[in-house]
Amino acid sequence: MLYIGCHLSYSKGYEAMGRQALEIDANTFAFFTRNPRGGAAKAIDETDAAALRELLDKNSFGRLVAHAPYTMNACAADENIRRFAREAMTGDLIRMEATPHNYYNFHPGSHVKQGVDVGIKLITEQLNECLTAEQTTTVLLETMAGKGSEMGRSFDELRAIIDGVELKDKLGVCLDTCHVWDGGYDIVNNLDGVLEEFDRIIGLDRLKAIHLNDSLNPLGSHKDRHAKIGEGQIGADALIRVINHPKLKNLPFILETPNDIEGYAREIKFLRENYSE
Ligand code: FE
Ligand code: FE
Ligand code: ZN
């Protein structure tokens, strides 16, 4: 079963996202749990959340992949930024229980001159503080392009973070095709090899979701500029191989391509036409 969707706006609430997903033939989607640039989160409307739960259930959606705000930096040098990151994650994990048993993806952060080891330590500390045995949400570390001092640029860095976390069954990884390509993993010519490496270092059982994006830049460029499917250096053929790969094909695929809603609908249609059960 192909679970495919895109980023949707939470501005009209939960049920509206579900209805919009149905309109564009999506059966999963992503949304920001709060303003992506930070700030306070809206109060949860329980009736609205219940309406979405029913819609997801009725239409056999795959798991949703919520996204933490970009301003969340678990390994910032500034203590106030780290405190915001912890408070936002703790709050978001409570909010996520309005739509239980889904995914919450976050960028591990940027260590800003403190070094990779301090970065790993601070990120694991945040996770150990925020994850709870009761939560039904799985928190996903996103693979990053390695722009500046961004953490999560290699499978080894993600593995080191996972190793430090106590509640490992609440933790997974979201692989972003643009980011791993920019990070130097050749998913165009050697997808099998990249997945073998992922399996050896992290374990494919931890891979829970895919961000499906083309990239404006070449392999290993560490730039993180997304392109529409087929309009970047990864190309449509390689991305079609990703959605059809036997080790990936049942995961939720989320488009984060530079598109309006019609553009997303076209990409979803194109990918469905190129998927074989
Ligand atoms: Fe992201
Ligand atoms: Fe992403
Ligand atoms: Zn990106």
CSV table of C-alpha atoms and ligand atoms in Angstrom, one decimal:
chain,number,residue,atom,x,y,z
A,1,MET,CA,0.0,0.0,0.0
A,2,LEU,CA,1.4,3.4,-0.9
A,3,TYR,CA,1.0,5.9,1.9
A,4,ILE,CA,1.6,9.3,0.3
A,5,GLY,CA,0.9,12.8,1.4
A,6,CYS,CA,2.4,16.2,1.9
A,7,HIS,CA,2.7,19.1,4.4
A,8,LEU,CA,-0.7,20.6,5.2
A,9,SER,CA,-1.6,23.7,7.1
A,10,TYR,CA,-3.0,23.3,10.6
A,11,SER,CA,-4.5,26.8,10.4
A,12,LYS,CA,-8.1,25.5,9.9
A,13,GLY,CA,-7.7,22.7,12.4
A,14,TYR,CA,-7.5,18.9,12.4
A,15,GLU,CA,-10.5,17.8,10.4
A,16,ALA,CA,-9.8,20.4,7.7
A,17,MET,CA,-6.4,18.8,7.2
A,18,GLY,CA,-8.0,15.4,6.8
A,19,ARG,CA,-10.6,16.7,4.3
A,20,GLN,CA,-7.9,18.5,2.3
A,21,ALA,CA,-5.8,15.2,2.3
A,22,LEU,CA,-8.8,13.3,0.8
A,23,GLU,CA,-9.2,16.0,-1.9
A,24,ILE,CA,-5.7,15.5,-3.2
A,25,ASP,CA,-5.8,11.7,-2.8
A,26,ALA,CA,-3.3,11.6,0.1
A,27,ASN,CA,-3.6,8.9,2.8
A,28,THR,CA,-1.0,10.4,5.2
A,29,PHE,CA,0.2,13.9,5.8
A,30,ALA,CA,2.5,16.2,7.8
A,31,PHE,CA,1.7,19.3,9.8
A,32,PHE,CA,3.4,21.6,12.1
A,33,THR,CA,2.4,21.1,15.7
A,34,ARG,CA,2.8,24.9,16.2
A,35,ASN,CA,4.1,27.9,14.3
A,36,PRO,CA,7.3,26.5,12.6
A,37,ARG,CA,9.2,29.6,13.6
A,38,GLY,CA,8.3,29.2,17.3
A,39,GLY,CA,5.8,30.7,19.6
A,40,ALA,CA,2.8,29.4,21.6
A,41,ALA,CA,0.7,26.6,20.3
A,42,LYS,CA,-3.1,26.9,19.9
A,43,ALA,CA,-5.4,25.1,22.4
A,44,ILE,CA,-6.6,21.7,21.2
A,45,ASP,CA,-10.3,21.5,20.1
A,46,GLU,CA,-11.2,18.0,21.2
A,47,THR,CA,-14.3,17.7,19.0
A,48,ASP,CA,-12.2,18.7,16.0
A,49,ALA,CA,-9.5,16.2,16.9
A,50,ALA,CA,-12.1,13.4,17.3
A,51,ALA,CA,-13.5,14.3,13.8
A,52,LEU,CA,-10.0,13.8,12.3
A,53,ARG,CA,-9.5,10.5,14.2
A,54,GLU,CA,-12.7,9.2,12.7
A,55,LEU,CA,-11.8,10.4,9.2
A,56,LEU,CA,-8.4,8.8,9.3
A,57,ASP,CA,-9.9,5.5,10.5
A,58,LYS,CA,-12.7,5.4,7.9
A,59,ASN,CA,-10.3,6.1,5.1
A,60,SER,CA,-7.5,3.7,6.2
A,61,PHE,CA,-4.8,6.4,6.5
A,62,GLY,CA,-1.3,5.5,7.3
A,63,ARG,CA,0.5,7.1,10.2
A,64,LEU,CA,0.8,10.9,10.2
A,65,VAL,CA,4.2,12.5,10.5
A,66,ALA,CA,3.9,15.8,12.5
A,67,HIS,CA,6.8,18.2,12.4
A,68,ALA,CA,8.4,20.1,15.3
A,69,PRO,CA,9.1,23.8,14.8
A,70,TYR,CA,12.3,24.7,13.0
A,71,THR,CA,13.4,26.9,15.9
A,72,MET,CA,13.7,23.9,18.1
A,73,ASN,CA,17.4,23.4,18.8
A,74,ALA,CA,18.0,20.8,21.4
A,75,CYS,CA,21.8,21.3,21.3
A,76,ALA,CA,22.0,25.2,21.2
A,77,ALA,CA,24.8,26.8,23.2
A,78,ASP,CA,22.2,29.2,24.7
A,79,GLU,CA,20.4,27.7,27.7
A,80,ASN,CA,17.2,29.7,26.9
A,81,ILE,CA,17.0,28.2,23.4
A,82,ARG,CA,17.5,24.7,24.9
A,83,ARG,CA,14.8,25.4,27.4
A,84,PHE,CA,12.4,26.4,24.7
A,85,ALA,CA,13.2,23.2,22.8
A,86,ARG,CA,12.4,21.1,25.8
A,87,GLU,CA,9.2,22.8,26.7
A,88,ALA,CA,8.1,22.8,23.1
A,89,MET,CA,8.8,19.0,22.7
A,90,THR,CA,7.1,18.1,26.0
A,91,GLY,CA,4.1,20.2,25.1
A,92,ASP,CA,3.9,18.8,21.6
A,93,LEU,CA,4.0,15.3,22.8
A,94,ILE,CA,1.0,16.0,25.0
A,95,ARG,CA,-0.8,17.6,22.0
A,96,MET,CA,0.1,14.6,19.9
A,97,GLU,CA,-2.1,12.4,22.1
A,98,ALA,CA,-5.1,14.1,20.5
A,99,THR,CA,-4.1,12.1,17.4
A,100,PRO,CA,-2.5,9.1,19.1
A,101,HIS,CA,-0.1,6.5,17.6
A,102,ASN,CA,1.5,8.8,15.0
A,103,TYR,CA,4.9,10.2,14.4
A,104,TYR,CA,6.6,13.4,15.6
A,105,ASN,CA,9.6,14.3,13.5
A,106,PHE,CA,12.3,16.8,14.6
A,107,HIS,CA,15.6,18.2,13.4
A,108,PRO,CA,18.3,17.1,15.9
A,109,GLY,CA,19.7,20.7,15.9
A,110,SER,CA,22.9,22.6,15.3
A,111,HIS,CA,25.7,22.4,17.8
A,112,VAL,CA,27.0,25.9,16.8
A,113,LYS,CA,30.8,25.5,17.5
A,114,GLN,CA,30.3,23.3,20.6
A,115,GLY,CA,31.3,20.2,18.6
A,116,VAL,CA,29.6,17.0,17.6
A,117,ASP,CA,30.1,15.3,21.0
A,118,VAL,CA,28.5,18.1,23.0
A,119,GLY,CA,25.7,18.1,20.3
A,120,ILE,CA,25.0,14.4,20.8
A,121,LYS,CA,25.1,14.8,24.6
A,122,LEU,CA,22.6,17.7,24.6
A,123,ILE,CA,20.2,16.0,22.2
A,124,THR,CA,20.1,12.8,24.2
A,125,GLU,CA,19.6,14.7,27.4
A,126,GLN,CA,16.6,16.5,25.8
A,127,LEU,CA,15.1,13.2,24.6
A,128,ASN,CA,15.6,11.6,28.0
A,129,GLU,CA,13.8,14.5,29.6
A,130,CYS,CA,10.9,14.7,27.2
A,131,LEU,CA,10.1,11.1,26.2
A,132,THR,CA,7.7,9.2,28.5
A,133,ALA,CA,6.7,5.6,28.8
A,134,GLU,CA,3.0,6.5,28.5
A,135,GLN,CA,3.2,8.4,25.1
A,136,THR,CA,1.8,6.6,22.1
A,137,THR,CA,3.8,8.8,19.7
A,138,THR,CA,7.1,7.7,18.2
A,139,VAL,CA,9.6,10.6,18.0
A,140,LEU,CA,11.6,10.6,14.8
A,141,LEU,CA,15.1,12.0,14.3
A,142,GLU,CA,15.4,13.5,10.8
A,143,THR,CA,18.4,12.8,8.6
A,144,MET,CA,19.9,16.2,7.9
A,145,ALA,CA,21.9,17.7,5.0
A,146,GLY,CA,24.7,18.8,7.3
A,147,LYS,CA,24.4,22.5,6.6
A,148,GLY,CA,26.7,24.5,8.9
A,149,SER,CA,26.9,22.6,12.2
A,150,GLU,CA,23.7,20.7,11.7
A,151,MET,CA,23.6,17.4,13.6
A,152,GLY,CA,22.2,14.2,12.1
A,153,ARG,CA,24.3,14.5,8.9
A,154,SER,CA,25.4,10.9,9.0
A,155,PHE,CA,23.9,7.6,10.1
A,156,ASP,CA,26.7,7.3,12.7
A,157,GLU,CA,25.6,10.6,14.4
A,158,LEU,CA,22.0,9.4,14.6
A,159,ARG,CA,23.1,6.1,16.0
A,160,ALA,CA,25.2,7.9,18.7
A,161,ILE,CA,22.1,9.9,19.7
A,162,ILE,CA,19.9,6.8,19.8
A,163,ASP,CA,22.5,5.0,21.9
A,164,GLY,CA,22.1,7.6,24.6
A,165,VAL,CA,18.3,7.5,24.9
A,166,GLU,CA,16.7,5.3,27.5
A,167,LEU,CA,13.2,4.9,26.0
A,168,LYS,CA,14.4,3.6,22.7
A,169,ASP,CA,11.1,2.1,21.7
A,170,LYS,CA,9.7,5.6,21.5
A,171,LEU,CA,12.4,6.6,19.0
A,172,GLY,CA,12.8,6.2,15.2
A,173,VAL,CA,14.3,7.9,12.2
A,174,CYS,CA,12.7,9.8,9.3
A,175,LEU,CA,14.9,9.7,6.2
A,176,ASP,CA,14.7,12.8,4.0
A,177,THR,CA,15.8,12.0,0.4
A,178,CYS,CA,17.0,15.5,-0.3
A,179,HIS,CA,19.0,15.7,3.0
A,180,VAL,CA,20.7,12.3,2.7
A,181,TRP,CA,21.6,13.1,-1.0
A,182,ASP,CA,23.0,16.4,0.1
A,183,GLY,CA,24.8,14.6,3.0
A,184,GLY,CA,26.6,12.4,0.5
A,185,TYR,CA,24.5,9.2,0.4
A,186,ASP,CA,24.1,8.2,-3.3
A,187,ILE,CA,20.5,7.1,-3.4
A,188,VAL,CA,20.5,7.6,-7.2
A,189,ASN,CA,23.2,5.0,-8.1
A,190,ASN,CA,23.3,3.0,-5.0
A,191,LEU,CA,20.0,2.9,-3.1
A,192,ASP,CA,20.5,-0.7,-2.0
A,193,GLY,CA,24.0,0.2,-0.6
A,194,VAL,CA,22.6,3.2,1.3
A,195,LEU,CA,19.9,1.1,2.8
A,196,GLU,CA,22.3,-1.6,3.8
A,197,GLU,CA,24.5,1.0,5.5
A,198,PHE,CA,21.4,2.4,7.3
A,199,ASP,CA,20.6,-1.1,8.4
A,200,ARG,CA,24.1,-1.9,9.6
A,201,ILE,CA,24.5,1.3,11.5
A,202,ILE,CA,21.0,2.2,12.8
A,203,GLY,CA,18.8,-0.8,11.8
A,204,LEU,CA,16.0,-0.6,9.3
A,205,ASP,CA,13.4,-1.4,12.0
A,206,ARG,CA,14.0,2.2,13.2
A,207,LEU,CA,13.2,3.7,9.8
A,208,LYS,CA,9.6,4.9,10.2
A,209,ALA,CA,9.0,7.6,7.6
A,210,ILE,CA,10.4,9.1,4.4
A,211,HIS,CA,10.4,12.8,3.4
A,212,LEU,CA,10.3,12.5,-0.4
A,213,ASN,CA,12.0,15.5,-2.0
A,214,ASP,CA,14.2,16.2,-5.0
A,215,SER,CA,17.3,18.3,-4.4
A,216,LEU,CA,18.5,21.4,-6.3
A,217,ASN,CA,22.1,20.6,-5.5
A,218,PRO,CA,24.6,17.8,-6.3
A,219,LEU,CA,25.5,14.8,-4.1
A,220,GLY,CA,27.3,15.8,-0.9
A,221,SER,CA,26.6,19.5,-1.3
A,222,HIS,CA,25.3,20.0,2.3
A,223,LYS,CA,22.9,22.7,1.0
A,224,ASP,CA,19.3,21.6,1.8
A,225,ARG,CA,17.4,23.2,-1.0
A,226,HIS,CA,14.3,21.1,-1.9
A,227,ALA,CA,13.1,20.7,-5.6
A,228,LYS,CA,9.9,19.4,-7.1
A,229,ILE,CA,9.9,15.7,-7.9
A,230,GLY,CA,11.8,15.3,-11.2
A,231,GLU,CA,13.1,18.9,-11.2
A,232,GLY,CA,16.2,18.3,-9.2
A,233,GLN,CA,19.5,16.4,-9.2
A,234,ILE,CA,17.9,13.2,-7.7
A,235,GLY,CA,15.3,12.9,-10.5
A,236,ALA,CA,12.0,11.2,-10.8
A,237,ASP,CA,13.3,7.7,-11.7
A,238,ALA,CA,15.4,7.5,-8.5
A,239,LEU,CA,12.5,8.7,-6.3
A,240,ILE,CA,10.1,6.2,-8.0
A,241,ARG,CA,12.6,3.5,-7.0
A,242,VAL,CA,12.5,4.8,-3.4
A,243,ILE,CA,8.7,4.4,-3.1
A,244,ASN,CA,8.8,1.0,-4.7
A,245,HIS,CA,11.8,-0.4,-2.8
A,246,PRO,CA,10.7,-3.6,-0.9
A,247,LYS,CA,12.3,-2.3,2.3
A,248,LEU,CA,10.5,1.0,2.1
A,249,LYS,CA,7.2,0.6,0.3
A,250,ASN,CA,4.9,0.5,3.3
A,251,LEU,CA,6.3,3.6,5.1
A,252,PRO,CA,4.5,6.9,5.0
A,253,PHE,CA,6.0,9.2,2.3
A,254,ILE,CA,5.7,12.9,2.8
A,255,LEU,CA,6.3,15.5,0.1
A,256,GLU,CA,8.1,18.7,1.2
A,257,THR,CA,8.6,19.9,-2.3
A,258,PRO,CA,8.1,23.6,-3.2
A,259,ASN,CA,4.5,23.4,-4.3
A,260,ASP,CA,1.0,24.8,-3.8
A,261,ILE,CA,-1.8,22.3,-3.1
A,262,GLU,CA,-2.5,21.7,-6.8
A,263,GLY,CA,1.2,20.9,-7.3
A,264,TYR,CA,1.1,18.4,-4.5
A,265,ALA,CA,-2.0,16.8,-6.0
A,266,ARG,CA,-0.1,16.4,-9.3
A,267,GLU,CA,2.9,14.9,-7.6
A,268,ILE,CA,0.7,12.4,-5.6
A,269,LYS,CA,-1.1,11.4,-8.8
A,270,PHE,CA,2.3,10.9,-10.6
A,271,LEU,CA,3.7,8.8,-7.8
A,272,ARG,CA,0.6,6.7,-7.5
A,273,GLU,CA,0.7,6.0,-11.2
A,274,ASN,CA,4.3,4.8,-10.8
A,275,TYR,CA,3.8,2.6,-7.8
A,276,SER,CA,3.3,-1.1,-8.1
A,277,GLU,CA,1.6,-3.1,-5.3
B,1,FE,FE,12.3,18.6,8.4
B,2,FE,FE,12.5,16.9,5.7
B,3,ZN,ZN,15.2,20.2,4.1
